[in-house]
CSV table of C-alpha atoms and ligand atoms in Angstrom, one decimal:
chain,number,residue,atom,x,y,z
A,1,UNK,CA,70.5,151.6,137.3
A,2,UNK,CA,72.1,150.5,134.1
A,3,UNK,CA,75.6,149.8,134.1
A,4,UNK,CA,76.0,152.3,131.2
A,5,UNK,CA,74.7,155.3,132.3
A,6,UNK,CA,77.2,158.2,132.8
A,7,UNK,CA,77.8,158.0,136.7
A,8,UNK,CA,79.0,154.5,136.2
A,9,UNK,CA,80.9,154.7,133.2
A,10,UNK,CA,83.1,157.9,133.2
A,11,UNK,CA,85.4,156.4,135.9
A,12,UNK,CA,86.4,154.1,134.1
A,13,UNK,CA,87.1,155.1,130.8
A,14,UNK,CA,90.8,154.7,129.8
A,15,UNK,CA,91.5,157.6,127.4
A,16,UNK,CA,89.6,160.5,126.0
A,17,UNK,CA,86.9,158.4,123.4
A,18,UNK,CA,83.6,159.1,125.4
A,19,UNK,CA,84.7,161.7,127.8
A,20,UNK,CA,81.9,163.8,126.0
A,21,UNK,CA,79.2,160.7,126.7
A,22,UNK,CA,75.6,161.3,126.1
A,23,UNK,CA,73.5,158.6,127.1
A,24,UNK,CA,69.7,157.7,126.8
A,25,UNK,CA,67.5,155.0,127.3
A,26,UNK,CA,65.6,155.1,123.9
A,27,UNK,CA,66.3,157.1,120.7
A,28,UNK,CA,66.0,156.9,116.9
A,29,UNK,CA,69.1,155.9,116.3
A,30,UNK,CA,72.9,157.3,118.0
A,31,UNK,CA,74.3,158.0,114.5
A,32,UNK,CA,71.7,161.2,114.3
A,33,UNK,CA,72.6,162.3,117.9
A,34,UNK,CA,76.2,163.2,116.6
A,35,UNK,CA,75.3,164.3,113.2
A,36,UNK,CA,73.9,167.8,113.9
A,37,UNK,CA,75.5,169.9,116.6
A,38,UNK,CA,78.6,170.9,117.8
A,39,UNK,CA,80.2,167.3,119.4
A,40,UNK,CA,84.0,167.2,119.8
A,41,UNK,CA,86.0,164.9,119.1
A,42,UNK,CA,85.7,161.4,120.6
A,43,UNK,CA,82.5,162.1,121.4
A,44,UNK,CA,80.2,158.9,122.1
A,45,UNK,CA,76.7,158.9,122.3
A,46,UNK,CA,74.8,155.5,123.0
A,47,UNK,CA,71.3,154.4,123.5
A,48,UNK,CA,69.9,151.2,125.3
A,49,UNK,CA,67.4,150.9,122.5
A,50,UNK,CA,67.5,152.5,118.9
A,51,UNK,CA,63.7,152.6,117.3
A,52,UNK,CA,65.0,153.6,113.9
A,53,UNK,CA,68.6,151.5,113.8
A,54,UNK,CA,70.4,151.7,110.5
A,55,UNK,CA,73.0,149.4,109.7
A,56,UNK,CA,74.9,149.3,106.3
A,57,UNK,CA,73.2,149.5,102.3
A,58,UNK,CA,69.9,150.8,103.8
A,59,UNK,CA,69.2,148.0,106.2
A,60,UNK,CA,67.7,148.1,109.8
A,61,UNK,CA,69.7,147.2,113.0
A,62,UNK,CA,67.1,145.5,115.5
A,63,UNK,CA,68.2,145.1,118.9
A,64,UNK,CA,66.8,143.7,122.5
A,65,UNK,CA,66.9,146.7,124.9
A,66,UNK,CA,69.4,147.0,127.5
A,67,UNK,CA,70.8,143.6,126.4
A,68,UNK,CA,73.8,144.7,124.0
A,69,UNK,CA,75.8,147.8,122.8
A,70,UNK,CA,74.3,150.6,120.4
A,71,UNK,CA,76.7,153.6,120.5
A,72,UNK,CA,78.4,156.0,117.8
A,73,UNK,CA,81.7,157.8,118.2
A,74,UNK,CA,82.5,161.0,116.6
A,75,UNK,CA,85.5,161.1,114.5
A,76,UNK,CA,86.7,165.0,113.1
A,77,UNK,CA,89.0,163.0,110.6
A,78,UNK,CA,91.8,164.8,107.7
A,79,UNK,CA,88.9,164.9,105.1
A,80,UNK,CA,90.7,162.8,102.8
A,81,UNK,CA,90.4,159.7,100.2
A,82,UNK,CA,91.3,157.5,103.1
A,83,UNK,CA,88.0,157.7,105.3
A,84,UNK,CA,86.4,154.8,104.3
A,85,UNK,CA,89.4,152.6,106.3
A,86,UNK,CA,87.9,154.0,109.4
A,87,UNK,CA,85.7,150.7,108.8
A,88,UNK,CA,88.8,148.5,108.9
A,89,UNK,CA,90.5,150.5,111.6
A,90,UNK,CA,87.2,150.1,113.8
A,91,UNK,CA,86.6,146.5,112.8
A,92,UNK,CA,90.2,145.7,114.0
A,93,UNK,CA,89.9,147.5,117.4
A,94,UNK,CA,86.3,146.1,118.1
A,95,UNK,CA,88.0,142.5,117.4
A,96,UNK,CA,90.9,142.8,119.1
A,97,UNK,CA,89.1,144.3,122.4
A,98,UNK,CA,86.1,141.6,122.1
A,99,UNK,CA,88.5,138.9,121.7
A,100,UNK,CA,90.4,140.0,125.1
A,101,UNK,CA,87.2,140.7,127.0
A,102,UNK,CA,85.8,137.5,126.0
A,103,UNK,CA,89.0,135.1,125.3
A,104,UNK,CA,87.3,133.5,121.9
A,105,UNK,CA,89.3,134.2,118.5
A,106,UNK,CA,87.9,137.6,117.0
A,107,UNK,CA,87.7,138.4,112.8
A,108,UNK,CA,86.9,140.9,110.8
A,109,UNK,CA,85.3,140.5,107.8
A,110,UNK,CA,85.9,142.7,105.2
A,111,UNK,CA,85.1,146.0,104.8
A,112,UNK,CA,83.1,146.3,108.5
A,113,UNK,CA,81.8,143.1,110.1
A,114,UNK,CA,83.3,141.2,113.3
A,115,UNK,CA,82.9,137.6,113.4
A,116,UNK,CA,83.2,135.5,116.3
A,117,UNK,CA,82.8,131.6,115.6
A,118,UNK,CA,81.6,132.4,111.8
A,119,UNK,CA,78.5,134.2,113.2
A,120,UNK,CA,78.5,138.1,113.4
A,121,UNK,CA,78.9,139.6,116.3
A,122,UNK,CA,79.2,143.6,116.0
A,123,UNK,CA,78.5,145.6,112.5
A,124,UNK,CA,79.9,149.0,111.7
A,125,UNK,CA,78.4,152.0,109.7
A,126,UNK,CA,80.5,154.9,108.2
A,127,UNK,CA,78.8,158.0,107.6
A,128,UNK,CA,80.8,160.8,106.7
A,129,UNK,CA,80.4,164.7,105.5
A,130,UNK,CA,83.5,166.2,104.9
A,131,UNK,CA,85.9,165.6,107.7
A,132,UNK,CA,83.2,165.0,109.8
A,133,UNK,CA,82.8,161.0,110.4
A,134,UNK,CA,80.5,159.9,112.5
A,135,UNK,CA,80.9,155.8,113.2
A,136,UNK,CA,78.2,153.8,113.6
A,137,UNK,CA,79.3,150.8,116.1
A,138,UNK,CA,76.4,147.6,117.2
A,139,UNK,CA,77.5,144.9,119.5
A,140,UNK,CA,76.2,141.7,120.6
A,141,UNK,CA,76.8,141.3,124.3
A,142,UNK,CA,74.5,139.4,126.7
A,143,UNK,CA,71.3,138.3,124.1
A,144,UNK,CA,70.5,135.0,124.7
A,145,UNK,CA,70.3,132.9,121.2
A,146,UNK,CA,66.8,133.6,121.1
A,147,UNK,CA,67.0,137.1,120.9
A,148,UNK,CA,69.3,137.4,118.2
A,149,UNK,CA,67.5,138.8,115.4
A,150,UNK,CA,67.2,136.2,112.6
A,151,UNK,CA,69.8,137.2,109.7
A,152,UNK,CA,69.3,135.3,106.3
A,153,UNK,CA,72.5,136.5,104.9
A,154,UNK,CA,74.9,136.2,108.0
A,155,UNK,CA,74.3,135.0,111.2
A,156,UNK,CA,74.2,136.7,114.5
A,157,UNK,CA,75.9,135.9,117.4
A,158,UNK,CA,76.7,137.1,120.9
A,159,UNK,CA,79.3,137.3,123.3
A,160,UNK,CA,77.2,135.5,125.4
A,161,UNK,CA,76.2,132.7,123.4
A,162,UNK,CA,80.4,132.6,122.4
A,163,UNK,CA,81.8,132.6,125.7
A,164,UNK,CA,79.0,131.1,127.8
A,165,UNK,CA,78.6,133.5,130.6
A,166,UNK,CA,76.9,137.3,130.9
A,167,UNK,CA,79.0,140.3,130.2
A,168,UNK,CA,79.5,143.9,132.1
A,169,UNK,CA,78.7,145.8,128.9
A,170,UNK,CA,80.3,148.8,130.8
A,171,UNK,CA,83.8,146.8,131.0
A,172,UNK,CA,82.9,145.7,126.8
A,173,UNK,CA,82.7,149.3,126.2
A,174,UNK,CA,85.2,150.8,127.7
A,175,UNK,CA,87.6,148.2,126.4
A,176,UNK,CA,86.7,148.9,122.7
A,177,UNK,CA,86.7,152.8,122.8
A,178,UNK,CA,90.3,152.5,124.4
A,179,UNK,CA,91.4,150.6,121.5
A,180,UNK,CA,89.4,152.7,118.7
A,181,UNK,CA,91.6,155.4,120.4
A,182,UNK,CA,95.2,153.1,120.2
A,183,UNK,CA,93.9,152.2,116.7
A,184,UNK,CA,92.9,155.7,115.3
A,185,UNK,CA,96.2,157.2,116.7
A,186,UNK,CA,98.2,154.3,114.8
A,187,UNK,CA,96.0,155.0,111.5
A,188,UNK,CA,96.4,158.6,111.7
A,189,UNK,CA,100.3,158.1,112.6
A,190,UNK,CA,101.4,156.0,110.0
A,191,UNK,CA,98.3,154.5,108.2
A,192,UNK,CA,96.4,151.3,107.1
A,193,UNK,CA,99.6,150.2,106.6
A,194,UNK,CA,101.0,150.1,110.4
A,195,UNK,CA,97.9,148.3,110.8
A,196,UNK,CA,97.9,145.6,107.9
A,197,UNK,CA,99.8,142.9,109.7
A,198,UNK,CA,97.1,142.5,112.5
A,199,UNK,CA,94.3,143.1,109.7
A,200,UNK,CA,95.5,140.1,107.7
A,201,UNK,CA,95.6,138.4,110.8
A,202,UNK,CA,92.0,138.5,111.5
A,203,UNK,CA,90.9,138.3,107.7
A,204,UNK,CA,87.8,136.5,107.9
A,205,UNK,CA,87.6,136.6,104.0
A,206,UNK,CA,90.7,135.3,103.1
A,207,UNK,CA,89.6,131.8,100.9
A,208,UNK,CA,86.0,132.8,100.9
A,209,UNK,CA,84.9,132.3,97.3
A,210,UNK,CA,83.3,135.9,96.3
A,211,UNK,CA,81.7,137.5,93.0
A,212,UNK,CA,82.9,140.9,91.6
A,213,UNK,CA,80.8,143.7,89.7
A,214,UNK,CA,78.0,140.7,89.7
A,215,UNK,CA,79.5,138.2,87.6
A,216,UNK,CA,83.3,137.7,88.1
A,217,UNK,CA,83.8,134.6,90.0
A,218,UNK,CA,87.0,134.6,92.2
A,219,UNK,CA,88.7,133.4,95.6
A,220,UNK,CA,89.2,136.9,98.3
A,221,UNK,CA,92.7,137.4,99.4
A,222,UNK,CA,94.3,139.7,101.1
A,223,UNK,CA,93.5,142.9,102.5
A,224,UNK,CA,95.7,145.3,100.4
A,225,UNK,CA,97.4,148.5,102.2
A,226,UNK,CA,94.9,150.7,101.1
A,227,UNK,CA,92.3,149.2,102.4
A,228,UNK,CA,90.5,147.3,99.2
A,229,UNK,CA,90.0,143.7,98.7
A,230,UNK,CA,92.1,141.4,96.6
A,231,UNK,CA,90.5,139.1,94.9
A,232,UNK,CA,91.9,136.3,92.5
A,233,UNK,CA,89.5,136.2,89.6
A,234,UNK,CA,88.7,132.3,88.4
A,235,UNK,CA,90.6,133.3,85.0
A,236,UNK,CA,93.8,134.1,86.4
A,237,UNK,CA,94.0,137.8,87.4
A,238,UNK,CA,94.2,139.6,90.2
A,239,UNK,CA,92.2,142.6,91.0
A,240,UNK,CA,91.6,145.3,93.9
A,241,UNK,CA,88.1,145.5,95.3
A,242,UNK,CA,86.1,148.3,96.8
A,243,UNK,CA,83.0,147.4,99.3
A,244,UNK,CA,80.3,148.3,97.0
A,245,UNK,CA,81.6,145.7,94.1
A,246,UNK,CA,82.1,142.0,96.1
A,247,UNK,CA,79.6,139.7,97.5
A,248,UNK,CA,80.7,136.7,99.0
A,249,UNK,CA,79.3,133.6,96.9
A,250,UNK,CA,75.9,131.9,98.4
A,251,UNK,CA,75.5,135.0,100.8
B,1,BTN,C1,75.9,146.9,109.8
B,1,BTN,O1,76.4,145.8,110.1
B,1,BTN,O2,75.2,147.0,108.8
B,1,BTN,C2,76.2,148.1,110.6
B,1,BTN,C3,75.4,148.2,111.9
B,1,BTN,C4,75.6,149.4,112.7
B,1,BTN,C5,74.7,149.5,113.9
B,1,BTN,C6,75.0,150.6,114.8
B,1,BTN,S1,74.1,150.5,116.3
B,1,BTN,C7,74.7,152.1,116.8
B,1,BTN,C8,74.7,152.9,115.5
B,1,BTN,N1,73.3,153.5,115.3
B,1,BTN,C9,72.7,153.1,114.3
B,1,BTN,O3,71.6,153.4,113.9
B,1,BTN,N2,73.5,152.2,113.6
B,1,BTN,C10,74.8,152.0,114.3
């Protein structure tokens, strides 16, 4: 019996994130579970293997079955300008609860990655209608370094191959979706803002020469309170970044 499956985890889930939990071995992918229907929310659903993974700009989202975590949380959000932070807000909490399960320095890299040791260990995926928000979340837990899929632009890492030991991937999960809940209260509360001192603490980007709108050479700086990049351009200026319009240089 996998340590994931409902009997096992609802004991020992923390807050109300994945109280509604539906759980299966195989699907397309979790995000479509909680697109249609009638989910509340917090709901979590979460698959041991995805056959049609999506991650971010049209890209896939391979996995080894029953090795990691594939799960989506929904998310009934004030439909407003402010949903894409969700990706910062859930980047932060994935950090911060990896980096305590684990005990190696978590990052986020800016707008939705988490690094651990430079290589990237969970990937988030924002996909909204209306108020409706339904948040994609992919972590690296017990995969050996050969099952890592092979990333050209980034690469991959697990908990695993960070820490050096196997992983209860109920304990991992339970830990995150607590803090997504702490997080997501604080964002609602009082906004990026409340949360910009811990972001900027884990800004993975910060000194990482990047390129703007294709051909603006600069050095990424802060994350600002509202969520976009800064970025000081080569010739002096300073501009605010959305995620669609940086790449980091060499990347
Ligand atoms: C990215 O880094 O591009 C985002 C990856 C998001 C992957 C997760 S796995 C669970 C959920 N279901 C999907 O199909 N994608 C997200």
């Amino acid at each position: 019996m996998s340590e994931l499956e409902p009997e096992r985890l609802r004991p020992l889930l923390r807050g109300a994130f994945g109280e509604q939990y539906l759980y299966a071995v195989e699907t397309d992918s979790t995000q479509d579970v909680l697109r249609d229907g009638d989910h509340p929310h917090g709901t979590v659903a979460l698959a041991e293997h995805q056959t049609a993974g999506r991650g971010r700009s049209g890209r896939s989202w391979e996995d080894a079955p029953a090795t990691n975590l594939l799960f989506s949380l929904l998310l009934e959000s004030p439909a407003d300008a402010r949903i894409p932070q969700l990706s910062l807000v859930a980047g932060l909490a994935v950090a911060s609860a990896l980096e305590r399960e684990a005990m190696v320095p978590a990052l986020v890299k800016w707008p939705n990655d988490v690094l651990i040791d430079g290589g990237k260990v969970a990937g988030i995926l924002l996909e909204a209608t209306g108020s409706r928000v339904v948040c994609g979340i992919g972590i690296n837990v017990n995969q050996v370094a050969d099952d890592l899929p092979p990333t050209p632009r980034f690469p991959a890492i697990s908990l695993r191959v960070a820490a050096g030991r196997r992983f209860d991937r109920a304990a991992v999960l339970v830990a995150v979706l607590a803090e997504l809940e702490h997080r997501y209260e604080q964002w609602l509360e009082i906004g990026l803002a409340g949360l910009a001192d811990d972001l900027e603490r884990r800004n993975a980007l910060r000194g990482r020469r990047v390129i703007v709108g294709g051909s603006h050479n600069g050095t990424a700086d802060a994350i600002a309170a509202d969520g976009r990049l800064t970025v000081v351009l080569d010739d002096g200026r300073t501009t605010l970044v959305g995620s669609g319009e940086v790449e980091i240089a060499g990347t």
